[in-house]
PDB file of C-alpha atoms in Angstrom:
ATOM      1  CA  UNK A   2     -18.696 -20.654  31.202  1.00 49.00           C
ATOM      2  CA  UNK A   3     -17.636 -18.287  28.493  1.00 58.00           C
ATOM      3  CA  UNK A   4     -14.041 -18.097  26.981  1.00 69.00           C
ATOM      4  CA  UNK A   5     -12.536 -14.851  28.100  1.00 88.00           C
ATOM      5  CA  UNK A   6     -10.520 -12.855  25.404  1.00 93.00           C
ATOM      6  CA  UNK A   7      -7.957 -13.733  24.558  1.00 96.00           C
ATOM      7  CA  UNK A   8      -4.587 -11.016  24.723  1.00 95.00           C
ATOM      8  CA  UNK A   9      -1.357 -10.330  23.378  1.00 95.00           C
ATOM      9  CA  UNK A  10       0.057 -12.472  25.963  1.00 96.00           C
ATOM     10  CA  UNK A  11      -1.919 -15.435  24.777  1.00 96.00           C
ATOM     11  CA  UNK A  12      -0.990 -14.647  21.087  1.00 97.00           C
ATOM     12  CA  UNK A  13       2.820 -15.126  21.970  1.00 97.00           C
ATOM     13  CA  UNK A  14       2.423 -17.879  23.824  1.00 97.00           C
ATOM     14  CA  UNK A  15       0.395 -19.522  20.793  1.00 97.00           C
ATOM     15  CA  UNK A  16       3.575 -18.869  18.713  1.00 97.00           C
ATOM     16  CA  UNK A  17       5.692 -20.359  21.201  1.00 97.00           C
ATOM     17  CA  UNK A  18       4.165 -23.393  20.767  1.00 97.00           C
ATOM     18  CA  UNK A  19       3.305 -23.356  17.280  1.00 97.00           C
ATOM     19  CA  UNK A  20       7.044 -23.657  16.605  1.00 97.00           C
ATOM     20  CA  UNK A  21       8.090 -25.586  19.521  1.00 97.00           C
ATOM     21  CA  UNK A  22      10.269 -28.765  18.339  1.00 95.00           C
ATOM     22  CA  UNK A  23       8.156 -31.204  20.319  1.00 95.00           C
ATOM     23  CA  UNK A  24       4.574 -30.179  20.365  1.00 95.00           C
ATOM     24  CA  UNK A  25       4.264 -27.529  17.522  1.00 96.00           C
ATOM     25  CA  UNK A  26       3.067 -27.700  14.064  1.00 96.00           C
ATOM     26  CA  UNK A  27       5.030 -29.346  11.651  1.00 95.00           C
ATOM     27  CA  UNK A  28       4.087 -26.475   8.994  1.00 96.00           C
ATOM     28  CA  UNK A  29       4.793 -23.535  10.867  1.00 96.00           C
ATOM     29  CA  UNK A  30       8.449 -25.228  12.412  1.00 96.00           C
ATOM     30  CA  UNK A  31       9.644 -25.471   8.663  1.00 96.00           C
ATOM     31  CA  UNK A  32       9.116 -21.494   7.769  1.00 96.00           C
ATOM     32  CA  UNK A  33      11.947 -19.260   8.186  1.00 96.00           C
ATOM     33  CA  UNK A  34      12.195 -15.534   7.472  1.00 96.00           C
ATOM     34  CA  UNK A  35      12.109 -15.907   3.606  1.00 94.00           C
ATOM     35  CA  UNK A  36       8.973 -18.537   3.274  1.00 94.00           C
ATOM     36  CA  UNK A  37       6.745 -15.805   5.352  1.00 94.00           C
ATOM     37  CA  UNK A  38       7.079 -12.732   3.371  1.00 91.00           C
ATOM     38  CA  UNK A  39       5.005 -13.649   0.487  1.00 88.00           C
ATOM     39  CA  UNK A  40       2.411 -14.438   3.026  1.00 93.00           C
ATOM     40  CA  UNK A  41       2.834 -10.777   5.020  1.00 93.00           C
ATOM     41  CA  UNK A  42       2.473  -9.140   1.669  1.00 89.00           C
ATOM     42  CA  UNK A  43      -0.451 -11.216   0.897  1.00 90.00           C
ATOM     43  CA  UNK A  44      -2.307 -10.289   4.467  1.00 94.00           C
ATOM     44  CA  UNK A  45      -1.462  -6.646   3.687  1.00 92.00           C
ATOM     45  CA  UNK A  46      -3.237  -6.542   0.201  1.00 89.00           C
ATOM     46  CA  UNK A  47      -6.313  -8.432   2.158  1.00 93.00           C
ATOM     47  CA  UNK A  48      -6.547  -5.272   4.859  1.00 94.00           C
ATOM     48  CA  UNK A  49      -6.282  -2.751   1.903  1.00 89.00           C
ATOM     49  CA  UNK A  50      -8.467  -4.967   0.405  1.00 89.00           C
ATOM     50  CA  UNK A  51     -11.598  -5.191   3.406  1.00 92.00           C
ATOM     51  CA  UNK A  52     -10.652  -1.630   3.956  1.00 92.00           C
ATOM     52  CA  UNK A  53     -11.699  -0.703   0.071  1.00 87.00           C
ATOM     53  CA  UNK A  54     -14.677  -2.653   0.271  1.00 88.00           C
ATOM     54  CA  UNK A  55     -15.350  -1.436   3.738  1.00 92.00           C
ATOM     55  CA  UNK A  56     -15.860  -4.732   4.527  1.00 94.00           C
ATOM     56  CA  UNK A  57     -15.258  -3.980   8.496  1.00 96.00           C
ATOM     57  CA  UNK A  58     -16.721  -6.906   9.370  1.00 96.00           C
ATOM     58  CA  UNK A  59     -13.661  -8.381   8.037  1.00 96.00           C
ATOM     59  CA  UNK A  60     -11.092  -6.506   9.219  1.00 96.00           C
ATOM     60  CA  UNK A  61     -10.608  -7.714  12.490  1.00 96.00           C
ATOM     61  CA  UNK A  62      -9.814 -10.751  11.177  1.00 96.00           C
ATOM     62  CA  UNK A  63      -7.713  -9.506   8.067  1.00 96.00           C
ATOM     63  CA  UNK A  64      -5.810  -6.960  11.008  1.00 97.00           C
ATOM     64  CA  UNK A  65      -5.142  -9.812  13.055  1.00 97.00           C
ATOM     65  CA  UNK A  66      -3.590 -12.089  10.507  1.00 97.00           C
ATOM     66  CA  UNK A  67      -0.987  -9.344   9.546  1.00 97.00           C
ATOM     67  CA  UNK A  68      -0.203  -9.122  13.027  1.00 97.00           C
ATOM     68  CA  UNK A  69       0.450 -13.027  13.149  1.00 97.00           C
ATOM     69  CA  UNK A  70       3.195 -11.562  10.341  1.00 97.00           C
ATOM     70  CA  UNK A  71       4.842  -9.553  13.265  1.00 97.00           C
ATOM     71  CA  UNK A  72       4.813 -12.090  15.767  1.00 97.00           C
ATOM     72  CA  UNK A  73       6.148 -14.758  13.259  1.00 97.00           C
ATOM     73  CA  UNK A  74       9.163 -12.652  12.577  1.00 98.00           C
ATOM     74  CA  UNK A  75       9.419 -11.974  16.308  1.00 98.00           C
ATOM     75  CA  UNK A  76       9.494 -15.677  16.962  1.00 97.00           C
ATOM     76  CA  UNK A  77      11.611 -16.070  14.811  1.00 98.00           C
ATOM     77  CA  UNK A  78      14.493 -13.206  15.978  1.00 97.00           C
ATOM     78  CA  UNK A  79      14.002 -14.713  19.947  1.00 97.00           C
ATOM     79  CA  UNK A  80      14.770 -17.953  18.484  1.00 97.00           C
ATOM     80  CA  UNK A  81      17.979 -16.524  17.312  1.00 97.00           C
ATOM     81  CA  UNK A  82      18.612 -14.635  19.945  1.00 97.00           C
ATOM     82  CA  UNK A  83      18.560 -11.290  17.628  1.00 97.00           C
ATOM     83  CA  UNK A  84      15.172  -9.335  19.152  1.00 98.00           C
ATOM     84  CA  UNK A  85      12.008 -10.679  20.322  1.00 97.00           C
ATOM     85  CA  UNK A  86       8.305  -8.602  20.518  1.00 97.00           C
ATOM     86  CA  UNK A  87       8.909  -6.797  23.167  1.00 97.00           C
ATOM     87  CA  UNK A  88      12.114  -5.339  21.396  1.00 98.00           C
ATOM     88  CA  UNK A  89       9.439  -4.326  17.972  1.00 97.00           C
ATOM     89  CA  UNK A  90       6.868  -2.621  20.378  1.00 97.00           C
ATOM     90  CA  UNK A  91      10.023  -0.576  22.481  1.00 97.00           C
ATOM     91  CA  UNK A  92      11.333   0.079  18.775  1.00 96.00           C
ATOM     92  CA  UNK A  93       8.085   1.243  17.333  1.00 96.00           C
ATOM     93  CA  UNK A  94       7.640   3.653  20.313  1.00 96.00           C
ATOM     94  CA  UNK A  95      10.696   4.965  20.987  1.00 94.00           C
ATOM     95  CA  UNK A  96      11.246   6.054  17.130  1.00 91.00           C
ATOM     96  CA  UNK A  97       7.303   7.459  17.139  1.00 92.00           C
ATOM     97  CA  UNK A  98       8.082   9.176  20.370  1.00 92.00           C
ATOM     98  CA  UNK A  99      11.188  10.669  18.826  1.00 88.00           C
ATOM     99  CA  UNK A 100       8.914  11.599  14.977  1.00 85.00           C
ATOM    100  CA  UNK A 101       6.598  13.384  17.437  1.00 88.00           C
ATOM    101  CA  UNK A 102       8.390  16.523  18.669  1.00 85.00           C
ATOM    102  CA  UNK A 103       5.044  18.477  18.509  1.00 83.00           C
ATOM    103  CA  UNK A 104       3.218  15.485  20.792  1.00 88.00           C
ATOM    104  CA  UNK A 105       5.743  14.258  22.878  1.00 90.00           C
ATOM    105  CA  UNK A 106       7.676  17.523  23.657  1.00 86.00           C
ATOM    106  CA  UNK A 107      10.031  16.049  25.984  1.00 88.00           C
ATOM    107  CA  UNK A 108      10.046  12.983  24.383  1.00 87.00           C
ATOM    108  CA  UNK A 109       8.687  11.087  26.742  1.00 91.00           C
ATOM    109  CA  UNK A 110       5.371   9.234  26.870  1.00 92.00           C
ATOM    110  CA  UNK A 111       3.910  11.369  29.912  1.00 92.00           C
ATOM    111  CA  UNK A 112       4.504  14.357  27.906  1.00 91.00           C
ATOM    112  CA  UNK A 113       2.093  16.745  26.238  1.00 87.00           C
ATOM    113  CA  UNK A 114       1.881  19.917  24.615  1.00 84.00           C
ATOM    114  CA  UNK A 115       1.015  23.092  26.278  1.00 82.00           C
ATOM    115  CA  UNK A 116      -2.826  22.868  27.307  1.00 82.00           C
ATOM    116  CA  UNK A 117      -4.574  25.676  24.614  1.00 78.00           C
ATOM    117  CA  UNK A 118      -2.929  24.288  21.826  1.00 76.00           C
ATOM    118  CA  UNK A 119      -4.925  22.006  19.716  1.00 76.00           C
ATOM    119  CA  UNK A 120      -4.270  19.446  17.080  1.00 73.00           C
ATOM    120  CA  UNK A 121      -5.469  22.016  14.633  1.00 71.00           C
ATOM    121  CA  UNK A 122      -3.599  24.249  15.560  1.00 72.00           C
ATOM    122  CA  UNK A 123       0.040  22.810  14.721  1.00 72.00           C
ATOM    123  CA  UNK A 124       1.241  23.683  11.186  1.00 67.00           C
ATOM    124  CA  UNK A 125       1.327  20.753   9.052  1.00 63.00           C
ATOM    125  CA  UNK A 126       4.264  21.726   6.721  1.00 57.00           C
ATOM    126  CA  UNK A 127       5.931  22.295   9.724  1.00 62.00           C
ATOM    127  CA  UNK A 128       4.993  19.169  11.144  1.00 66.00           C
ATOM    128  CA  UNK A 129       5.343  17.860   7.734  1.00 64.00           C
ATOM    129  CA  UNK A 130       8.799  19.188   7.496  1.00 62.00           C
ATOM    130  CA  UNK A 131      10.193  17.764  10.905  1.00 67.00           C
ATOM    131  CA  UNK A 132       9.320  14.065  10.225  1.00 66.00           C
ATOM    132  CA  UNK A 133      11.537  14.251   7.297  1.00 67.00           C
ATOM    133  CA  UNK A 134      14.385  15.689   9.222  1.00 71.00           C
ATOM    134  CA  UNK A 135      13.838  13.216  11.523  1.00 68.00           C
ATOM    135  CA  UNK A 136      13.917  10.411   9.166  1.00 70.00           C
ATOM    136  CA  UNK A 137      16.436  11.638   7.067  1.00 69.00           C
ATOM    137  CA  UNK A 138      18.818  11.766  10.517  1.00 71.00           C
ATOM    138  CA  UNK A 139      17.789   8.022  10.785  1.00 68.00           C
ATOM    139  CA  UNK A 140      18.587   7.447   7.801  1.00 67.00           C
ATOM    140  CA  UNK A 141      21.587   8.655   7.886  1.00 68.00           C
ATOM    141  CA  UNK A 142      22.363   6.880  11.496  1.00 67.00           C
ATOM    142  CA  UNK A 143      21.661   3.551   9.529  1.00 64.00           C
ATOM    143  CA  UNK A 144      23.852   4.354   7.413  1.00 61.00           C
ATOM    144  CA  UNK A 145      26.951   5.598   9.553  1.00 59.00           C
ATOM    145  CA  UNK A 146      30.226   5.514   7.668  1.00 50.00           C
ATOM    146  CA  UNK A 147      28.940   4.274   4.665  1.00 52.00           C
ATOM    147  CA  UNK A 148      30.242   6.476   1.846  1.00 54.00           C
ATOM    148  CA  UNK A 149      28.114   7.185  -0.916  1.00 59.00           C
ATOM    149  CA  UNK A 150      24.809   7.661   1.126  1.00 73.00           C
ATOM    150  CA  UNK A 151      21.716   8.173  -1.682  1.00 84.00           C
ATOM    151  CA  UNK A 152      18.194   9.876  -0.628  1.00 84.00           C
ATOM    152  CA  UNK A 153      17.254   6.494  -1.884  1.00 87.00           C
ATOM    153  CA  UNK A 154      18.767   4.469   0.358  1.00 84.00           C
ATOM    154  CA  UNK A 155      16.154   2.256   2.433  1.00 79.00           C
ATOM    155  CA  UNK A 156      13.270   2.595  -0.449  1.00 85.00           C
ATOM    156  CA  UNK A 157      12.079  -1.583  -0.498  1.00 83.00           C
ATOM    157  CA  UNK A 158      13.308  -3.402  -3.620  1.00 84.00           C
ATOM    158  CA  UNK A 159       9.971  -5.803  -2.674  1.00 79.00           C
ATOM    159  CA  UNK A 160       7.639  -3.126  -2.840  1.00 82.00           C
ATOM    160  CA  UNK A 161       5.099  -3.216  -5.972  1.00 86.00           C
ATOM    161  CA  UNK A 162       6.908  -1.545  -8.349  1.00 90.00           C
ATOM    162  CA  UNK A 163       4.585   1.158  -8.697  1.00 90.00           C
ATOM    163  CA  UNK A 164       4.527   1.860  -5.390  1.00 89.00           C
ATOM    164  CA  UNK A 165       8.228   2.007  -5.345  1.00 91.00           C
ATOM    165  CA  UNK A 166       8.230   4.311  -8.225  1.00 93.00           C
ATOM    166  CA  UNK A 167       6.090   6.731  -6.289  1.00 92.00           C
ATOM    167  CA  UNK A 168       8.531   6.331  -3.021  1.00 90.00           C
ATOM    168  CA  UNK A 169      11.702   6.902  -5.405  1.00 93.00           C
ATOM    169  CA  UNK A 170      10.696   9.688  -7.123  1.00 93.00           C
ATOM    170  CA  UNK A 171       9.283  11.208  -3.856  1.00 90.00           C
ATOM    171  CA  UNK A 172      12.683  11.103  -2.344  1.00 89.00           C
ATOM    172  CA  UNK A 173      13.863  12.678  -5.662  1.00 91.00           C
ATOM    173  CA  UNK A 174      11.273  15.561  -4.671  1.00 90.00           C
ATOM    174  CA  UNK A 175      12.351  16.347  -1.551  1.00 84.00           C
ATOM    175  CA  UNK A 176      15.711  17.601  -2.686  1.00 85.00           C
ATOM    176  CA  UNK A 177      14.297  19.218  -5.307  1.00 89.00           C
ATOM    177  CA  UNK A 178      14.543  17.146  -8.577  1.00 91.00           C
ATOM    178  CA  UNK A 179      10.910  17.220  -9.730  1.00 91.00           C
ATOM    179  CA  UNK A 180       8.464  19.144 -11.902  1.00 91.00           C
ATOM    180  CA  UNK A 181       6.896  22.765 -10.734  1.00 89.00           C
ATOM    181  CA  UNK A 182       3.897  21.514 -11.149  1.00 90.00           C
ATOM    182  CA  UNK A 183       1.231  18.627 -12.754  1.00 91.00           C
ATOM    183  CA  UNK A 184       1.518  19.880 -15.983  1.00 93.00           C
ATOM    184  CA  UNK A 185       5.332  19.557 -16.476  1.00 94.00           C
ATOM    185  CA  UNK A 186       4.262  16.008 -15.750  1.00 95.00           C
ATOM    186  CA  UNK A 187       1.522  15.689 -18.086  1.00 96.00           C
ATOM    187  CA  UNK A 188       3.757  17.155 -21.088  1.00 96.00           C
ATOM    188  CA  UNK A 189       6.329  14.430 -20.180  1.00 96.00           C
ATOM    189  CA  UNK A 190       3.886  11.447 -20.263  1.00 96.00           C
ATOM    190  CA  UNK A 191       2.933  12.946 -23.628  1.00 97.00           C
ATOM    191  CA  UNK A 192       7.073  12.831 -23.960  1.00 97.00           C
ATOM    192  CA  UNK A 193       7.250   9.600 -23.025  1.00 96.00           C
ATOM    193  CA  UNK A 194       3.728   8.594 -25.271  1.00 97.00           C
ATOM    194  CA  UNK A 195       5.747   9.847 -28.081  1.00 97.00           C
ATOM    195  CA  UNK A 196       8.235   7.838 -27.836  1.00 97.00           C
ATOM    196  CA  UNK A 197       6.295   4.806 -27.405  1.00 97.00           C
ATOM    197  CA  UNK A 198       4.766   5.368 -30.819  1.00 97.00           C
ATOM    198  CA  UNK A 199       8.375   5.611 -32.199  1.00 97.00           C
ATOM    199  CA  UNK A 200       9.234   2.530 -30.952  1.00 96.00           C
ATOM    200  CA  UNK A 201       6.293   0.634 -32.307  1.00 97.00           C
ATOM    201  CA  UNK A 202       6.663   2.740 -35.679  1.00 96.00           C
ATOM    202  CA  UNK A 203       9.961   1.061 -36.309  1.00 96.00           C
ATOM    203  CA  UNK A 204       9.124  -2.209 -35.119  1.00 96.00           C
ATOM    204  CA  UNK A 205      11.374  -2.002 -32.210  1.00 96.00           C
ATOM    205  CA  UNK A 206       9.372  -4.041 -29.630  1.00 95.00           C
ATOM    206  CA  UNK A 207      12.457  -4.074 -26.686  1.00 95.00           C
ATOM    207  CA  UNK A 208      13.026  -0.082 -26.899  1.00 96.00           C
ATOM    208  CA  UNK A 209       8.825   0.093 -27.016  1.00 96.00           C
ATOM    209  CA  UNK A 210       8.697  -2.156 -23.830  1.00 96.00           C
ATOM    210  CA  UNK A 211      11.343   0.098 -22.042  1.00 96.00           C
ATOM    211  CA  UNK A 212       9.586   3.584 -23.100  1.00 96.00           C
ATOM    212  CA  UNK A 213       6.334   1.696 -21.486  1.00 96.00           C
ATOM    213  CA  UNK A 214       8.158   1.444 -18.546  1.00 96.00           C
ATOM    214  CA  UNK A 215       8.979   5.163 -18.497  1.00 97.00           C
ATOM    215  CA  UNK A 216       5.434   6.134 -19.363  1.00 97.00           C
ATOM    216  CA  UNK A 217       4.342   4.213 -16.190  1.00 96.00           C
ATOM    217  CA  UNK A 218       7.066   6.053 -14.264  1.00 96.00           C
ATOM    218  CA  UNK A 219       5.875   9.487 -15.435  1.00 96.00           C
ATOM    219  CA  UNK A 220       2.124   8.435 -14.908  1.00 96.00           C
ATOM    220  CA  UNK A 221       3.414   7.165 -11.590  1.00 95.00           C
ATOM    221  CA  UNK A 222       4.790  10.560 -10.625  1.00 95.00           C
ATOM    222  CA  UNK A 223       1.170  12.384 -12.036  1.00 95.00           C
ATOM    223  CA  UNK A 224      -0.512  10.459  -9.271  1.00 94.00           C
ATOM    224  CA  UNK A 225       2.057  11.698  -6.873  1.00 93.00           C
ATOM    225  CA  UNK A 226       1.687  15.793  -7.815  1.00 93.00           C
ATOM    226  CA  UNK A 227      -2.024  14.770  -7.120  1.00 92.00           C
ATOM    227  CA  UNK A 228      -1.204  13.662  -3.979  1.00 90.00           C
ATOM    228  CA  UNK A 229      -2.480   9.758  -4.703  1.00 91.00           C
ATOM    229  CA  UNK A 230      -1.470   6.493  -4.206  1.00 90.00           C
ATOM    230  CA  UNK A 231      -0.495   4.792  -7.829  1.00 92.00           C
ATOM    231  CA  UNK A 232      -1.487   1.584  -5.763  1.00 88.00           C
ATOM    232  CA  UNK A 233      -4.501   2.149  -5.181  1.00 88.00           C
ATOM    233  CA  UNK A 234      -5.556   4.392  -8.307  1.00 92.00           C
ATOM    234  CA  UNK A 235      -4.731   1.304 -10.298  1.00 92.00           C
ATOM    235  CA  UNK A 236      -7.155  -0.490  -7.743  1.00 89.00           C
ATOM    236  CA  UNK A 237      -9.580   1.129  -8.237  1.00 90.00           C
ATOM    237  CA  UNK A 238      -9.634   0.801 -11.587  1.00 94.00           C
ATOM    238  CA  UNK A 239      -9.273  -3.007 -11.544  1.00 93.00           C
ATOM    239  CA  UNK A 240     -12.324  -3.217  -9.638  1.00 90.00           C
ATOM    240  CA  UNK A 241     -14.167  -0.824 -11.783  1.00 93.00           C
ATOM    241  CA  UNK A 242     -12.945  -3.057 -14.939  1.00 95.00           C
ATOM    242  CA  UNK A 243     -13.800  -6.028 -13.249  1.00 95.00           C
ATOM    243  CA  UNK A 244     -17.338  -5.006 -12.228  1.00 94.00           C
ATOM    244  CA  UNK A 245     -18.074  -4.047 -15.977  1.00 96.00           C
ATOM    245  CA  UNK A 246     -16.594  -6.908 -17.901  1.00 96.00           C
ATOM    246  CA  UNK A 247     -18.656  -9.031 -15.416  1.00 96.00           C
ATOM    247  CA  UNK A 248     -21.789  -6.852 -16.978  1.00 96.00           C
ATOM    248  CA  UNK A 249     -20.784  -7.586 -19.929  1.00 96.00           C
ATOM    249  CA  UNK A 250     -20.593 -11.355 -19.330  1.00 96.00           C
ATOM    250  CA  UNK A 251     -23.479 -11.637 -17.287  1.00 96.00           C
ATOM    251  CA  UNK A 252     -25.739  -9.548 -20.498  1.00 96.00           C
ATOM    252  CA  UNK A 253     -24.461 -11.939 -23.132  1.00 96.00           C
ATOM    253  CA  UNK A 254     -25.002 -15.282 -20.434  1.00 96.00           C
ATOM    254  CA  UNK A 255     -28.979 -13.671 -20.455  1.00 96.00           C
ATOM    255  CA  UNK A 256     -28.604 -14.274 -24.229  1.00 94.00           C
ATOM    256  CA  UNK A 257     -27.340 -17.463 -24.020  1.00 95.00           C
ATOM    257  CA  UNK A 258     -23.905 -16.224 -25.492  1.00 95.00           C
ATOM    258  CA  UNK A 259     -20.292 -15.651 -24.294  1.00 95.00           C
ATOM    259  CA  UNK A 260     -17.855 -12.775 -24.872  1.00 94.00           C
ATOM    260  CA  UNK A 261     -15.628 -15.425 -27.450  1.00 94.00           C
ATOM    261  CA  UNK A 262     -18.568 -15.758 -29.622  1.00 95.00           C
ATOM    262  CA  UNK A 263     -19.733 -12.300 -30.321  1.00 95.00           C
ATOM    263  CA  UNK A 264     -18.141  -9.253 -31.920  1.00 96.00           C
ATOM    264  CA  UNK A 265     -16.101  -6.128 -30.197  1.00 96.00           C
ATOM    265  CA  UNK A 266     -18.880  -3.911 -30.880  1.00 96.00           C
ATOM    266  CA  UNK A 267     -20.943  -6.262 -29.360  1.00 95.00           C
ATOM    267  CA  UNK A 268     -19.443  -6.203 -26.278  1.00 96.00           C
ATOM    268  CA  UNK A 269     -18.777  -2.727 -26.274  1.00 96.00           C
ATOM    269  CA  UNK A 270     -22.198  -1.348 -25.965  1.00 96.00           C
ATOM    270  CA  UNK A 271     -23.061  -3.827 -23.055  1.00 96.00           C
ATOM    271  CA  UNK A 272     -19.829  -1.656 -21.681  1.00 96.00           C
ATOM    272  CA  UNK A 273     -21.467   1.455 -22.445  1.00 96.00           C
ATOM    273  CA  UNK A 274     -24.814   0.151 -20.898  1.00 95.00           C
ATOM    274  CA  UNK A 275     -22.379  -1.018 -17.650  1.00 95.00           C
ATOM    275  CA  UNK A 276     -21.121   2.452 -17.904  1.00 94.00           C
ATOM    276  CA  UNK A 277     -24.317   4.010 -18.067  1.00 94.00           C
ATOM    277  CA  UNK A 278     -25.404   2.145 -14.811  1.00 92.00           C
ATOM    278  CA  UNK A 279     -23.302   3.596 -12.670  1.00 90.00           C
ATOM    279  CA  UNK A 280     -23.429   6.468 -13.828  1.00 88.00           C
ATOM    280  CA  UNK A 281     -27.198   6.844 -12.879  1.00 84.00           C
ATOM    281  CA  UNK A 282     -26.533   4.983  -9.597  1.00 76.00           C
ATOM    282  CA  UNK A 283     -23.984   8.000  -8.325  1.00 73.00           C
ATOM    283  CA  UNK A 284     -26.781  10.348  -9.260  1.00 73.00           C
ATOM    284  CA  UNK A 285     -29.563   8.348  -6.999  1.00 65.00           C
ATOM    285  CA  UNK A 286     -26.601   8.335  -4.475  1.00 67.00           C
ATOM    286  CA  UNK A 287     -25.440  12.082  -4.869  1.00 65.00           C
ATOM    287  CA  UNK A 288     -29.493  12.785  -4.668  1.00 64.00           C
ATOM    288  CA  UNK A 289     -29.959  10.729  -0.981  1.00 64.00           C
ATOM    289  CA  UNK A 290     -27.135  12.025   0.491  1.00 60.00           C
ATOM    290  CA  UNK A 291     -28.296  16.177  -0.193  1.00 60.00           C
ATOM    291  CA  UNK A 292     -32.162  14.772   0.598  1.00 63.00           C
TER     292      UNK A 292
END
């Protein structure tokens, strides 16, 4: 007889014993809320990851292990007696519910809009416009008689720090502290270039590290006038260096020889000839898809 799936109920109960004292597994009964974050950052980079590669075989199983994040935490607030699952899923919804005005017009789950009126048919900046009211009012209830609120209260210090650039100067947007347009923020990376070059000129390696810092900042904010991800331009551009260095390597390996034992220039038209490869495969693929 076949195994019938498996559900969320089953996936909690796993948990539950997993970190039972008696009959659960000794690694899981020694993490605690600190030891499993590097691991829920880690399953988040593998679903951006599988989704890049569009690997969707994969992502089931990628999906699933970054849930196994949220019922670890979970586990671990019942334990304490602080929230358990069921608390995260009423959460989730009730603050979606609440973002979703436009939806949900009464707020509640059985409500919809008026029949006639499509998806495309609701203005995005207005939609646009009310999730950040609404999330600036919760951030503001989160922060109830604190003095001293900031726009940039709540941004994750743990997020990659260019994607925490991107959120900070974002916030820094909304209010109106930003450049008119992508230029302004081209002529300060050239700024910010400059002063780079300064730095180096007169041999003063700490200021030329901190003016790198700023030129990442200002690249950072390019990407968000362009309405992209810094994240995952960078990416992106990993994997593209990594697929032509591995050219490179595997050309010179056909020779017999290894990057360490030839010259720059060497290397740099195998680069080219990488370069040149792809190149002519986009055409081939630009050519199918209008066939």
């Amino acid at each position: 007889m076949s195994q019938s799936r498996y559900d969320l109920d089953d996936l909690l109960s796993l948990m539950a014993v997993l970190r039972d004292p008696q009959q659960g597994c000794p690694w899981d009964l020694q993490q605690d809320w600190d030891s499993i974050v590097p691991h829920t950052l880690e399953e988040a980079y593998e679903v951006a990851d599988a989704i890049e590669r569009r690997a969707f075989d994969e992502l089931p199983g990628e999906l699933g292990d970054l849930l196994f994040q949220v019922v670890y935490y979970a586990r671990f607030g019942a334990e304490e007696g602080r929230f358990d699952f069921h608390d995260v899923v009423h959460t989730l919804t009730a603050k979606m519910l609440h973002r979703h005005p436009h939806v949900f017009p009464d707020g509640s789950l059985a409500s919809r809009r008026p029949p006639g009126v499509s998806a495309e048919q609701v203005q995005t900046r207005q939609v646009n416009s009310r999730w950040e009211s609404l999330k600036a009012e919760e951030r503001a209830a989160r922060a109830d008689g604190v003095a001293g609120g900031s726009v940039l209260d709540d941004v994750p210090r743990t997020l990659p720090a260019l994607s925490r650039a991107a959120k900070l100067s974002k916030r820094a947007a909304r209010v109106g502290f930003d450049w008119p347009d992508s230029r302004g923020v081209i002529d300060k990376i050239r700024e910010e270039l400059a002063e780079v070059e300064a730095a180096l000129d007169a041999g003063d390696r700490d200021h030329a590290t901190e003016e790198v810092g700023d030129l990442l900042f200002a690249v950072t904010n390019l990407a968000r006038t362009l309405k992209a991800d810094p994240e995952q331009c960078l990416r992106t551009t990993n994997a593209k260096f990594e697929r032509r260095f591995r050219h490179v390597e595997s050309a010179l390996a056909a020779r017999g020889q290894q990057p360490a034992s030839v010259t720059l220039d060497e290397m740099e038209a195998h680069w080219q000839d990488a370069k040149r490869r792809e190149a002519t495969h986009e055409c081939h693929q630009e050519g199918a898809a209008h066939e």
